[in-house]
N, CA, C and O atoms as a Tinker XYZ file with bonds, in Angstrom:
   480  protein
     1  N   -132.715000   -2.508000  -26.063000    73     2
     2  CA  -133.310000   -2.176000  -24.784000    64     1     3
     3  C   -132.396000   -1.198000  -24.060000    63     2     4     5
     4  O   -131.212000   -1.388000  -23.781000    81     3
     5  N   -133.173000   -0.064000  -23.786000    73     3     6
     6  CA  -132.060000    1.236000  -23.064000    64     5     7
     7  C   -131.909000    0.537000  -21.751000    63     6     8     9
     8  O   -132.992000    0.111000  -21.352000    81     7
     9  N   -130.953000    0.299000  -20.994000    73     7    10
    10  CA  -130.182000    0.475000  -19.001000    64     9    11
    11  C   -131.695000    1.511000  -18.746000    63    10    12    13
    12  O   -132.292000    2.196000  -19.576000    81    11
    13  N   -131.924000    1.342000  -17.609000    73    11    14
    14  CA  -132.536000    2.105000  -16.626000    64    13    15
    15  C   -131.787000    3.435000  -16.416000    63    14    16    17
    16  O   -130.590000    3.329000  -16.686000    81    15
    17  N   -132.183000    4.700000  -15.992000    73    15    18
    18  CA  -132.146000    5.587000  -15.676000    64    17    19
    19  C   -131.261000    5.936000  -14.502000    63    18    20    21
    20  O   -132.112000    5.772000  -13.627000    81    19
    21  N   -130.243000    6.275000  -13.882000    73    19    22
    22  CA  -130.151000    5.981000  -12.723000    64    21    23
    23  C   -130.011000    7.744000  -12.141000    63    22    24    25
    24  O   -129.365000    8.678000  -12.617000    81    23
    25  N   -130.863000    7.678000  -11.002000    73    23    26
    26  CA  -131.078000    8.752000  -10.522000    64    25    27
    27  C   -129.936000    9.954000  -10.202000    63    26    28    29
    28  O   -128.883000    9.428000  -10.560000    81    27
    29  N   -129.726000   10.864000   -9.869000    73    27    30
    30  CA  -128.669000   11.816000   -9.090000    64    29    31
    31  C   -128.502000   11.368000   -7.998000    63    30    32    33
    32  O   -129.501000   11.206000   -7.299000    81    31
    33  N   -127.201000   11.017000   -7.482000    73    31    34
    34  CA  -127.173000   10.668000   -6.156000    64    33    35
    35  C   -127.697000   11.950000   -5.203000    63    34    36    37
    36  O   -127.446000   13.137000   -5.411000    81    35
    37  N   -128.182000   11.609000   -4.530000    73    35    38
    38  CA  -128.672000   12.615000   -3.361000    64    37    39
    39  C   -129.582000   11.603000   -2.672000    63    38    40    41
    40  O   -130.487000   10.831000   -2.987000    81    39
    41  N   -128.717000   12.084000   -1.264000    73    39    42
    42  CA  -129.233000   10.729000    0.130000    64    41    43
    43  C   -130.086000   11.864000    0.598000    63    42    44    45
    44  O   -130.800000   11.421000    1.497000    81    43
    45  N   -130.260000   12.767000    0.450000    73    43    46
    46  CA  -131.528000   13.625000    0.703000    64    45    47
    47  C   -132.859000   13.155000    0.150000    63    46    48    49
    48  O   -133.934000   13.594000    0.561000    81    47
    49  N   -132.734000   12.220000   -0.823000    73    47    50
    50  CA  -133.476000   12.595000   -2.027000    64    49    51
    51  C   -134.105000   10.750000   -1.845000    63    50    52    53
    52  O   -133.427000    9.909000   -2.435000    81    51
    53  N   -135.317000   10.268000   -1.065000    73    51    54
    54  CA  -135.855000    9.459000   -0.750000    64    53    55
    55  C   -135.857000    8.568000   -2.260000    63    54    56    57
    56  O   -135.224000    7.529000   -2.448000    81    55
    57  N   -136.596000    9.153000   -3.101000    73    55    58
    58  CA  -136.895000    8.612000   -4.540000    64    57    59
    59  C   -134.984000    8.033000   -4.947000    63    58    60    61
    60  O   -134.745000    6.916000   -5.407000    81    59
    61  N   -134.146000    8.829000   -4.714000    73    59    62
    62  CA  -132.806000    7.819000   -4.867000    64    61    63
    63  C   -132.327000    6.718000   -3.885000    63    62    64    65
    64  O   -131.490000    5.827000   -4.029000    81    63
    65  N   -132.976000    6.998000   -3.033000    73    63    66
    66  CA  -132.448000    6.133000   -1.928000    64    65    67
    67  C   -133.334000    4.709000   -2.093000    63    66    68    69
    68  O   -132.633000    3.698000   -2.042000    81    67
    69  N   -134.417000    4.545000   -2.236000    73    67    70
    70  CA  -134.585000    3.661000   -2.440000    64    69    71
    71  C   -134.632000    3.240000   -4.061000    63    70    72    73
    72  O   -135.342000    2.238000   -4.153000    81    71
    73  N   -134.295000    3.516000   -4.934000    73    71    74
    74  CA  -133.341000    3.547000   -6.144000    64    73    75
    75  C   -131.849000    2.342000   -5.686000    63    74    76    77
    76  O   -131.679000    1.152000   -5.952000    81    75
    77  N   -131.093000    3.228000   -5.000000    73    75    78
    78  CA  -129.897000    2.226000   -3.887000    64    77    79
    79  C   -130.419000    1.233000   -3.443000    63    78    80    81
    80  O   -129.982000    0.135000   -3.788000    81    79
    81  N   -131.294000    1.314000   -2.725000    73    79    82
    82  CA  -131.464000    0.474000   -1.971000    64    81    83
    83  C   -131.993000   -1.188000   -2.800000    63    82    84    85
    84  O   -131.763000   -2.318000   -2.368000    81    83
    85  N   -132.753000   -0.798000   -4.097000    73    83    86
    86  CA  -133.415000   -1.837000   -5.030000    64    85    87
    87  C   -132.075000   -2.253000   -5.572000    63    86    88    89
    88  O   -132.015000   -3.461000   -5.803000    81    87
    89  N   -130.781000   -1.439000   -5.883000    73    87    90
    90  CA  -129.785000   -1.976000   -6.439000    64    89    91
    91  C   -128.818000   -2.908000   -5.701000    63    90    92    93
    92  O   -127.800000   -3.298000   -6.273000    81    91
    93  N   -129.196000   -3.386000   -4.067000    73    91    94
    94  CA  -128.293000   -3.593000   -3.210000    64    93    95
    95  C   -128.078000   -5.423000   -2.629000    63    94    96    97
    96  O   -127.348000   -6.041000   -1.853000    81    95
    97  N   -129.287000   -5.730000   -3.629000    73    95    98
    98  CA  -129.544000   -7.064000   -3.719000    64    97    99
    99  C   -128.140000   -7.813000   -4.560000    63    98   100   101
   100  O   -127.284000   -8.501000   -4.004000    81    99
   101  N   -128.181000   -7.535000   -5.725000    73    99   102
   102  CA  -127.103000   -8.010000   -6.558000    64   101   103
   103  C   -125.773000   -7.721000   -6.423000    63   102   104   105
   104  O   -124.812000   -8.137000   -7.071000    81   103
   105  N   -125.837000   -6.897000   -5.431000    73   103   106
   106  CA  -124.488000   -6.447000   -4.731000    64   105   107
   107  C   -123.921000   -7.412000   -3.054000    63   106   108   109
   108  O   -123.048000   -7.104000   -2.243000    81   107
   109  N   -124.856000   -8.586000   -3.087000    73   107   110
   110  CA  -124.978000   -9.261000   -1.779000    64   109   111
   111  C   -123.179000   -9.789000   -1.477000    63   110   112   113
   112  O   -122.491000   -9.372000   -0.545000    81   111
   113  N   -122.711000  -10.833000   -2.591000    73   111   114
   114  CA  -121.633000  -11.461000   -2.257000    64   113   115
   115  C   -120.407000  -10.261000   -1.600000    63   114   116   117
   116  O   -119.801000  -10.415000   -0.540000    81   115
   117  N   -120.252000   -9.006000   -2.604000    73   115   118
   118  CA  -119.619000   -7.783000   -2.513000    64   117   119
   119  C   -119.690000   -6.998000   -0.632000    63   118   120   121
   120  O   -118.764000   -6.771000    0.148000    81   119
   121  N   -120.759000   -6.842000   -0.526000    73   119   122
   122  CA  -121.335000   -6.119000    0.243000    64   121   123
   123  C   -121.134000   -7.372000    1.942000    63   122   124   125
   124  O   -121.049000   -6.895000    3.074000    81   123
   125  N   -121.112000   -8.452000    1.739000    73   123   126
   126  CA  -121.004000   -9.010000    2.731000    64   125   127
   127  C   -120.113000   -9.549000    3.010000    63   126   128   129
   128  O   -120.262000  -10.156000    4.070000    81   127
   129  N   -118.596000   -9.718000    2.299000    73   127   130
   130  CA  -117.145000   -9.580000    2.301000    64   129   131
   131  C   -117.086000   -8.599000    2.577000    63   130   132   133
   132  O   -115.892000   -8.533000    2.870000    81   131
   133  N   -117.651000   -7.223000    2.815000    73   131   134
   134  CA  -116.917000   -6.313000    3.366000    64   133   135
   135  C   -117.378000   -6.283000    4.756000    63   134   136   137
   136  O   -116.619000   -5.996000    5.682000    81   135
   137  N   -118.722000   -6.603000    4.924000    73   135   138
   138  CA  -119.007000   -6.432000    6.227000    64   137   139
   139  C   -118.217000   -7.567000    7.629000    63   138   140   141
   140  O   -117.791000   -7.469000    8.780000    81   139
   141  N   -118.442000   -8.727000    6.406000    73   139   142
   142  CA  -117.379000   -9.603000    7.617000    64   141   143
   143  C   -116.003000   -9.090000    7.783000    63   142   144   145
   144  O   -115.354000   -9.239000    8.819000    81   143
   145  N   -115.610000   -8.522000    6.794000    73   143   146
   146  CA  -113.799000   -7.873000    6.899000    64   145   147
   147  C   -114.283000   -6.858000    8.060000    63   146   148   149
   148  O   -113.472000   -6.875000    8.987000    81   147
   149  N   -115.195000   -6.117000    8.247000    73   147   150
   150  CA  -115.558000   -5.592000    9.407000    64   149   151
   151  C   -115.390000   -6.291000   10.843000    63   150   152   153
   152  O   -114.654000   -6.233000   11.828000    81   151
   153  N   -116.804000   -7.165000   10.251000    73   151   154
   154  CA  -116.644000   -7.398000   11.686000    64   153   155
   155  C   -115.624000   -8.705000   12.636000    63   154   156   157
   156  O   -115.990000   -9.213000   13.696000    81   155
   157  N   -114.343000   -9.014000   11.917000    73   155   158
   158  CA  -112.988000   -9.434000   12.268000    64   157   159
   159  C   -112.493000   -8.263000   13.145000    63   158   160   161
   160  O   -111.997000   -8.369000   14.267000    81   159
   161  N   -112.749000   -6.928000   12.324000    73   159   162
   162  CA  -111.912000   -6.521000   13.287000    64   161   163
   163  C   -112.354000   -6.047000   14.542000    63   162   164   165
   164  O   -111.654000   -5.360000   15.286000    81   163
   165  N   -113.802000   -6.500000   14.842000    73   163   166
   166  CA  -114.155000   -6.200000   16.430000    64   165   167
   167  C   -113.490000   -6.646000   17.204000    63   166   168   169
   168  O   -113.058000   -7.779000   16.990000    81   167
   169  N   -113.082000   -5.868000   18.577000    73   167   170
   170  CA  -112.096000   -6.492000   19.353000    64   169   171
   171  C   -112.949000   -7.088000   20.466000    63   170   172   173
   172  O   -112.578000   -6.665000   21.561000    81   171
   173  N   -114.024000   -7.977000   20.538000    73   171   174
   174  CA  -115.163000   -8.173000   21.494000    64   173   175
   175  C   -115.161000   -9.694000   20.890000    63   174   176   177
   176  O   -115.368000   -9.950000   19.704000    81   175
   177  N   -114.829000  -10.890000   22.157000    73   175   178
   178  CA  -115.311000  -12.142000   22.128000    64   177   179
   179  C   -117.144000  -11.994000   21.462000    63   178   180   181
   180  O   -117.883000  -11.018000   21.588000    81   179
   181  N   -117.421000  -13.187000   20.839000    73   179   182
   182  CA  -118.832000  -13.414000   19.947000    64   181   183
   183  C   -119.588000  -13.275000   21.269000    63   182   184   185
   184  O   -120.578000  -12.611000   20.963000    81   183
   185  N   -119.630000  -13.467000   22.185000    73   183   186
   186  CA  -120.260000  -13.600000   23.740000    64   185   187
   187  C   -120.126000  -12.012000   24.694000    63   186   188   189
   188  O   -120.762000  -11.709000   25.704000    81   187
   189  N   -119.316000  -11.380000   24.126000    73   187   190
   190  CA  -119.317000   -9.867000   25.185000    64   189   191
   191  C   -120.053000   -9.258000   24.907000    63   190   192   193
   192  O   -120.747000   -9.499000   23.919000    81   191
   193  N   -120.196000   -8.323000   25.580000    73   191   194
   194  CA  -121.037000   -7.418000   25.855000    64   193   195
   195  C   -120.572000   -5.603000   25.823000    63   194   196   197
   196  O   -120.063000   -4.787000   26.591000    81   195
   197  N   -121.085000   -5.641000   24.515000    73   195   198
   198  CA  -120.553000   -3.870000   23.923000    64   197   199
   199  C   -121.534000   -3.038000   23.467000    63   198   200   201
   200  O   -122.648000   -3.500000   23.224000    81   199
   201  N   -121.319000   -2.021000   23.334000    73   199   202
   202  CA  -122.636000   -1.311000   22.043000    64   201   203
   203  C   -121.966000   -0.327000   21.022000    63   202   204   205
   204  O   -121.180000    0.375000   21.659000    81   203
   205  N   -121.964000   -0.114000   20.167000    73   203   206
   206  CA  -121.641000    0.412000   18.907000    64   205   207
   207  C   -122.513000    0.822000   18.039000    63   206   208   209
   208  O   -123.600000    0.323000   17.748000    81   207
   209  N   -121.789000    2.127000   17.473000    73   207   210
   210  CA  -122.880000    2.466000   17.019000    64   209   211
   211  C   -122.771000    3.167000   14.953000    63   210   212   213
   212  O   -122.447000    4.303000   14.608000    81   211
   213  N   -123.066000    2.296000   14.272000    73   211   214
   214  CA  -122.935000    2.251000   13.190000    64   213   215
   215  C   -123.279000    3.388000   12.461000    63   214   216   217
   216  O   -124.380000    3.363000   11.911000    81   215
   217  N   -122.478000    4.527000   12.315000    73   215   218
   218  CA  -122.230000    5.899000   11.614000    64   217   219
   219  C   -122.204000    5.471000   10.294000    63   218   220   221
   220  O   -121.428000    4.742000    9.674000    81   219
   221  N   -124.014000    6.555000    9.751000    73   219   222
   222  CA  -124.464000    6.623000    8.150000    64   221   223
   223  C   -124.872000    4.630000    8.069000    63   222   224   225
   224  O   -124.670000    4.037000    7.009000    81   223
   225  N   -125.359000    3.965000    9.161000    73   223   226
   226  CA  -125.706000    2.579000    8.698000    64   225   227
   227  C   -126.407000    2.078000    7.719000    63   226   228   229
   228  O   -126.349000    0.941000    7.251000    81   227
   229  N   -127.435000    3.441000    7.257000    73   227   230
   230  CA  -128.293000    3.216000    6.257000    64   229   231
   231  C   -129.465000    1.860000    6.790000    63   230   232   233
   232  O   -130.045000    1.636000    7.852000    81   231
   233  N   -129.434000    1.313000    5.735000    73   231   234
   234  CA  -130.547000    0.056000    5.801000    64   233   235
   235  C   -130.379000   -1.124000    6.930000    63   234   236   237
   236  O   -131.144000   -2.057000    7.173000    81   235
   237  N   -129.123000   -0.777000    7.541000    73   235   238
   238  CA  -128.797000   -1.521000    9.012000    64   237   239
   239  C   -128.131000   -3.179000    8.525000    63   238   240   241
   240  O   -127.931000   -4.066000    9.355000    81   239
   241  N   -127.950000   -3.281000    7.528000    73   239   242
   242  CA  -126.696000   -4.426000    6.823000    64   241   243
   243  C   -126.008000   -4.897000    7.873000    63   242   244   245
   244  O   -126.345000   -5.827000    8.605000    81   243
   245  N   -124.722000   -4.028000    7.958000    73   243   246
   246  CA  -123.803000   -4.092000    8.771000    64   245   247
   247  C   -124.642000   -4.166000   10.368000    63   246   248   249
   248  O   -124.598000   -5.349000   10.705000    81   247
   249  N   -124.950000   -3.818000   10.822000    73   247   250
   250  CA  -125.726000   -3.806000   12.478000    64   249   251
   251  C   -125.916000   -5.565000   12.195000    63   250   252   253
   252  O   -125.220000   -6.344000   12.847000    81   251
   253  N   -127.086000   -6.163000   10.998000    73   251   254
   254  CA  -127.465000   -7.432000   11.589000    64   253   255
   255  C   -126.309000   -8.317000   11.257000    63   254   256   257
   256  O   -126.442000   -9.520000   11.484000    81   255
   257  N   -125.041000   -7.814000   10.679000    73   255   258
   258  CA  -124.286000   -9.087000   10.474000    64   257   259
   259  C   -123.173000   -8.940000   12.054000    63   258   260   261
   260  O   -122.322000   -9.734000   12.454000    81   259
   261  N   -123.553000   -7.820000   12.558000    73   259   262
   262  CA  -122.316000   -7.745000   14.097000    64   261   263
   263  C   -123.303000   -8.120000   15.047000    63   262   264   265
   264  O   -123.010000   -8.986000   15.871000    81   263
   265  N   -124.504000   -7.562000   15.055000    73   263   266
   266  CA  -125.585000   -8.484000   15.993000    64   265   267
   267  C   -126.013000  -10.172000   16.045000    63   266   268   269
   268  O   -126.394000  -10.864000   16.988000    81   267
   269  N   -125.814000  -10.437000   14.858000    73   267   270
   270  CA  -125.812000  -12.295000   14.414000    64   269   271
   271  C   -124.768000  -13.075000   14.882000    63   270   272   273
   272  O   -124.674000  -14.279000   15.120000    81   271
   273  N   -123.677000  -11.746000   15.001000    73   271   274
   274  CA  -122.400000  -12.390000   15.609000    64   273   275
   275  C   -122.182000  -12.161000   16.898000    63   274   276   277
   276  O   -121.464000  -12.908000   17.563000    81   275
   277  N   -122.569000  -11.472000   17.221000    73   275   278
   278  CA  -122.248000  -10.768000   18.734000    64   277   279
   279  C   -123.388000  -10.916000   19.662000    63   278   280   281
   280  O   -123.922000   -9.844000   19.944000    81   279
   281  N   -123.833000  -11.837000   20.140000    73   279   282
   282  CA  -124.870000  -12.352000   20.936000    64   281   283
   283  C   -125.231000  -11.273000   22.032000    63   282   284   285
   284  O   -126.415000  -11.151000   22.346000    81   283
   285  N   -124.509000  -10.682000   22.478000    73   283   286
   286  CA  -124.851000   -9.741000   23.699000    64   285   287
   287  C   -124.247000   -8.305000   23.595000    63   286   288   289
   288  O   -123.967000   -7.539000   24.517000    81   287
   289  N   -124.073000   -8.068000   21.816000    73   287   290
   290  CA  -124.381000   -6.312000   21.579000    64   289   291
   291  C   -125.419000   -6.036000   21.104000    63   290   292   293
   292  O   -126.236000   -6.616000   20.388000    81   291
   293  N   -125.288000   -4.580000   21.803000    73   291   294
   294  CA  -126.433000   -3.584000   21.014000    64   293   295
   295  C   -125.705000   -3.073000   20.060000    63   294   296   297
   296  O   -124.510000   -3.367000   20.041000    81   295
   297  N   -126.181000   -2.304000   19.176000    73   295   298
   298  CA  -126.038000   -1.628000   18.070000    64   297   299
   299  C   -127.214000   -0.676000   17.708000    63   298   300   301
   300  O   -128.341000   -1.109000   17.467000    81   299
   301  N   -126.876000    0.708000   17.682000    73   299   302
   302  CA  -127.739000    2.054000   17.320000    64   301   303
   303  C   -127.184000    2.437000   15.700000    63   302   304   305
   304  O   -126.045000    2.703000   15.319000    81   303
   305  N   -128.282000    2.360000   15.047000    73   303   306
   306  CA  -127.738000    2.597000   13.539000    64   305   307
   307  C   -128.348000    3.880000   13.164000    63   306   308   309
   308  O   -129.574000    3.977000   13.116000    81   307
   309  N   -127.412000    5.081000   12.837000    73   307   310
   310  CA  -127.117000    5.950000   12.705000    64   309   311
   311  C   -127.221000    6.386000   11.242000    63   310   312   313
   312  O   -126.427000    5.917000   10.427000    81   311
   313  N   -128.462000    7.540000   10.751000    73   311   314
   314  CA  -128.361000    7.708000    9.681000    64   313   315
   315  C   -129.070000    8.757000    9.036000    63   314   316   317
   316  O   -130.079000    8.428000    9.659000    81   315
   317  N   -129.511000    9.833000    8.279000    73   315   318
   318  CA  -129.747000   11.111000    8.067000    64   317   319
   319  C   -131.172000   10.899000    7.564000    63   318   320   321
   320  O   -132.148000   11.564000    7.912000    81   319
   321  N   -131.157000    9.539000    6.407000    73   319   322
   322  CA  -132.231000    9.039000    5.877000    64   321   323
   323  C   -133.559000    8.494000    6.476000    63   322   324   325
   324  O   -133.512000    7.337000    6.893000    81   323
   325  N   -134.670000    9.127000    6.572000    73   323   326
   326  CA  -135.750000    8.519000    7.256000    64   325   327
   327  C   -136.105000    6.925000    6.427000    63   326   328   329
   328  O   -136.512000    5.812000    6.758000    81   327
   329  N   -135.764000    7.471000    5.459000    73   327   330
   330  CA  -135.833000    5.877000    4.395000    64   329   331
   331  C   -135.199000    4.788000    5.231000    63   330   332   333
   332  O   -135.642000    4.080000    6.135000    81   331
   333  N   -134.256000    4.863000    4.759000    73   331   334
   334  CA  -132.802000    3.735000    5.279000    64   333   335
   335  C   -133.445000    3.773000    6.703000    63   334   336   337
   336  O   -133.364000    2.625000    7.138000    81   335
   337  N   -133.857000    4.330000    7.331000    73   335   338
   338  CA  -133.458000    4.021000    9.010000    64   337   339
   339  C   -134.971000    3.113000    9.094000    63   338   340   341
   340  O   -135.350000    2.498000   10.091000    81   339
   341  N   -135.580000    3.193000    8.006000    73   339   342
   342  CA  -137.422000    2.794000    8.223000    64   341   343
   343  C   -137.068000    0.798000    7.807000    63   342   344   345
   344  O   -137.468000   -0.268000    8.275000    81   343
   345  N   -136.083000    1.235000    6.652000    73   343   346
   346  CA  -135.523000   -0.258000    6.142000    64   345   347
   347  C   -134.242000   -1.050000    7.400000    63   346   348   349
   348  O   -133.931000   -2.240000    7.446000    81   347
   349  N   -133.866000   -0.239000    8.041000    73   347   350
   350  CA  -133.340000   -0.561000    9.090000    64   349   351
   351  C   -134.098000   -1.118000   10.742000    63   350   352   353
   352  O   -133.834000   -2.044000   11.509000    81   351
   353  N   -134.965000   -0.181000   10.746000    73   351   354
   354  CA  -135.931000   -1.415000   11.855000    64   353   355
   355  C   -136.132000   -2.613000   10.883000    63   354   356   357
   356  O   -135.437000   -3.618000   11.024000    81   355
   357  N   -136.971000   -2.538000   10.001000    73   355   358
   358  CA  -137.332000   -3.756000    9.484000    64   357   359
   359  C   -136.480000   -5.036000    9.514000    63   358   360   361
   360  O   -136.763000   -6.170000    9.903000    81   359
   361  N   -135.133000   -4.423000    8.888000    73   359   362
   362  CA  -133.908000   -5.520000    9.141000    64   361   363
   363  C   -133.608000   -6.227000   10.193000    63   362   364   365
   364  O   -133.145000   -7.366000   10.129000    81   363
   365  N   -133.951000   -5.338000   11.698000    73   363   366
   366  CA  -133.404000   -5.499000   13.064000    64   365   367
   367  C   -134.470000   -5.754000   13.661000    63   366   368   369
   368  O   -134.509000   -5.924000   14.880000    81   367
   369  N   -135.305000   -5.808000   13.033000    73   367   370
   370  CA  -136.870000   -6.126000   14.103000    64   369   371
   371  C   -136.146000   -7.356000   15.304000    63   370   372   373
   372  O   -135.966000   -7.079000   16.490000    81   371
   373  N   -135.865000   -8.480000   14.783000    73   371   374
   374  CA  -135.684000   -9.798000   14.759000    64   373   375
   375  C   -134.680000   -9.404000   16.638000    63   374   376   377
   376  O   -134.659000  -10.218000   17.561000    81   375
   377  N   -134.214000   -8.434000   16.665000    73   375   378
   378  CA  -132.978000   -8.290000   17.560000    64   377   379
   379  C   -133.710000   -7.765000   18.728000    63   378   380   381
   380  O   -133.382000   -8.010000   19.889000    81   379
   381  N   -134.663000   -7.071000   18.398000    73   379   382
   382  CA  -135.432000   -6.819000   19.688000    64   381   383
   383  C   -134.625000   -4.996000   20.066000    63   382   384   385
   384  O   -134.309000   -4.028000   19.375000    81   383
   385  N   -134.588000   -5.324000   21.437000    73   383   386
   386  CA  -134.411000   -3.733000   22.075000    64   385   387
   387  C   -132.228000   -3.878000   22.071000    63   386   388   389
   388  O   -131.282000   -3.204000   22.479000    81   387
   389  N   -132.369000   -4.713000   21.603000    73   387   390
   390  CA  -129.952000   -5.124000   21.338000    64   389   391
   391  C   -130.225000   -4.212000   19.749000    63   390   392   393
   392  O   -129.169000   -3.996000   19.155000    81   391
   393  N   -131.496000   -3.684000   19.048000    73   391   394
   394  CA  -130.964000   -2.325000   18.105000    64   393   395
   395  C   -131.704000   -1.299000   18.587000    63   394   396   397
   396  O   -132.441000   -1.186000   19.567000    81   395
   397  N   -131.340000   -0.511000   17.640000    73   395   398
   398  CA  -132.328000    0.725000   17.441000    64   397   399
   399  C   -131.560000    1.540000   16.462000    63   398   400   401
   400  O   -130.622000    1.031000   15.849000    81   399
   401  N   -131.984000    3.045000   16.244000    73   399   402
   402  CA  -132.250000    3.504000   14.863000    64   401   403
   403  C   -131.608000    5.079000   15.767000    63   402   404   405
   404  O   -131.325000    5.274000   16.949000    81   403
   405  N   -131.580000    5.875000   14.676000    73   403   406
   406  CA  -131.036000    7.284000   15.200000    64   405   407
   407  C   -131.007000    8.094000   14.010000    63   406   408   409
   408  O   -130.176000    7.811000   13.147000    81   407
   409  N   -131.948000    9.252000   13.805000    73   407   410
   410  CA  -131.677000   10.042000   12.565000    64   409   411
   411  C   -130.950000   11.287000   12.736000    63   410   412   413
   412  O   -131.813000   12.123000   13.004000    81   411
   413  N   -130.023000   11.740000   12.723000    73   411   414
   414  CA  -129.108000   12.466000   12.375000    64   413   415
   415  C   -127.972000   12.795000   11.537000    63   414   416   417
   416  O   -127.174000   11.948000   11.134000    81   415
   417  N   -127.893000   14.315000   11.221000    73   415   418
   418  CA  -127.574000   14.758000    9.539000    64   417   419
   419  C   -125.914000   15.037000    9.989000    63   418   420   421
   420  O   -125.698000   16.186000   10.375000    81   419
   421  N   -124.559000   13.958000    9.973000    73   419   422
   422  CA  -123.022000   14.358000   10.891000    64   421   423
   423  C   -122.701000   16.030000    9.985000    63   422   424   425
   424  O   -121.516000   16.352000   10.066000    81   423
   425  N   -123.462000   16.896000    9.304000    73   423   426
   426  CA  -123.392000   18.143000    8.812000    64   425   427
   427  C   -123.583000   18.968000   10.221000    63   426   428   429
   428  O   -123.059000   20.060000   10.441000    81   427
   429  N   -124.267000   18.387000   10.963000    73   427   430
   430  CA  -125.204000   19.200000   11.857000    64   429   431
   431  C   -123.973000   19.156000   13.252000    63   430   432   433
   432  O   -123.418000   18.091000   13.525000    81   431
   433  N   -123.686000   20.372000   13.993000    73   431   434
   434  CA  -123.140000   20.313000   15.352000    64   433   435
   435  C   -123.910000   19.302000   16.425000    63   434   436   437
   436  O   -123.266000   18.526000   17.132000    81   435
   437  N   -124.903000   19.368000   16.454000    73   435   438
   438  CA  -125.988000   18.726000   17.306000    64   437   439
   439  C   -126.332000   17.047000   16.641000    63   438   440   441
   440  O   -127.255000   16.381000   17.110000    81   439
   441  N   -125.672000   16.662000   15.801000    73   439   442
   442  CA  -126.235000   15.224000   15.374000    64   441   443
   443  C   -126.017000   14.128000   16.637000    63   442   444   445
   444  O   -126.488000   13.004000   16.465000    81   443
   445  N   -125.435000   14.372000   17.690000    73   443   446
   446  CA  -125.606000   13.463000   18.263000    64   445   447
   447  C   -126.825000   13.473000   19.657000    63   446   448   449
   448  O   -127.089000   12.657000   20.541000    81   447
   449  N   -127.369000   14.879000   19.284000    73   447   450
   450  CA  -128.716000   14.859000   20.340000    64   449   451
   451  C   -129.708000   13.843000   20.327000    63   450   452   453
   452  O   -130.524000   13.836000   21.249000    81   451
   453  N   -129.801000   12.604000   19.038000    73   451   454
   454  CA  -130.827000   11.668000   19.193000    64   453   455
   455  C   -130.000000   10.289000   19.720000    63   454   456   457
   456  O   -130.366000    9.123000   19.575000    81   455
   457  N   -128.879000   10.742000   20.317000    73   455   458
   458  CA  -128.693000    9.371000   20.879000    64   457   459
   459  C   -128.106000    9.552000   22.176000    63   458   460   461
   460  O   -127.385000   10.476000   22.553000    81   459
   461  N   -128.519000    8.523000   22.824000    73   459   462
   462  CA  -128.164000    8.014000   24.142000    64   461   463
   463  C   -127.684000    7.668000   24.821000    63   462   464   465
   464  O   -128.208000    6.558000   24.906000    81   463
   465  N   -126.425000    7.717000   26.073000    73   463   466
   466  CA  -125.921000    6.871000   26.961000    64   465   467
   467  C   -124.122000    6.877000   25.861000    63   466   468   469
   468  O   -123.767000    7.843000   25.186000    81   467
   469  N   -123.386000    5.668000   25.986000    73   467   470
   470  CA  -122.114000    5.697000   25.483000    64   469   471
   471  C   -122.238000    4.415000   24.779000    63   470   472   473
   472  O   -123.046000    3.505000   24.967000    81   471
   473  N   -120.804000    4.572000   23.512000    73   471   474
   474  CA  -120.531000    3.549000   22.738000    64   473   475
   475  C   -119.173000    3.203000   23.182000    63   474   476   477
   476  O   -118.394000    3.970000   23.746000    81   475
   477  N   -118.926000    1.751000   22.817000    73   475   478
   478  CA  -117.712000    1.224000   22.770000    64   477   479
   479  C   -116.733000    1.865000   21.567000    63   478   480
   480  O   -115.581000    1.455000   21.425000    81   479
């Protein structure tokens, strides 16, 4: 039995991205040791009140494991991919108006014209 095919990386390239994204399941234990090694190092009691904003968040992972923890942040997840950012509401539905989403390409001078107001 041949391995699957695995695409060219290119985050341009929707048909790879969700390619990644189908591979990201079996990557759970991996992927969520890193995010908690993350989010230790927030310097915000589980109860304060911050907003941050998760640069290239992709599928918004990281956003629901600092939002699950952080009762009274927002989090804007930041990302080039209309894919990832479409799998990213979905993730954050649950959080209400404490997420939201932001598509911008950090290639671009102007990537931060789709977002709003200040981050911690």
């Amino acid at each position: 039995m041949e391995a699957p095919v695995r695409p060219r990386e290119n985050w341009f390239d929707p048909e790879y991205v969700r390619y990644w994204l189908g591979q990201q399941n079996g990557r759970f234990d991996e992927r969520m040791h890193q995010f908690l090694m993350i989010r230790s190092l927030v310097p915000y009691r589980s109860d304060q009140s911050f907003r941050a904003l998760d640069v290239g968040g992709g599928d918004g992972w990281l956003a629901e494991v600092l939002l699950s923890h952080f009762s009274a942040a927002r989090v804007t997840v930041l990302d080039q991919s209309a894919v990832m950012l479409e799998q990213a509401k979905q993730r954050l539905s649950r959080f209400g108006d404490r997420a939201d989403t932001a598509q911008g390409d950090l290639r671009d001078p102007e990537w931060r014209a789709g977002l709003s107001g200040t981050y911690d």
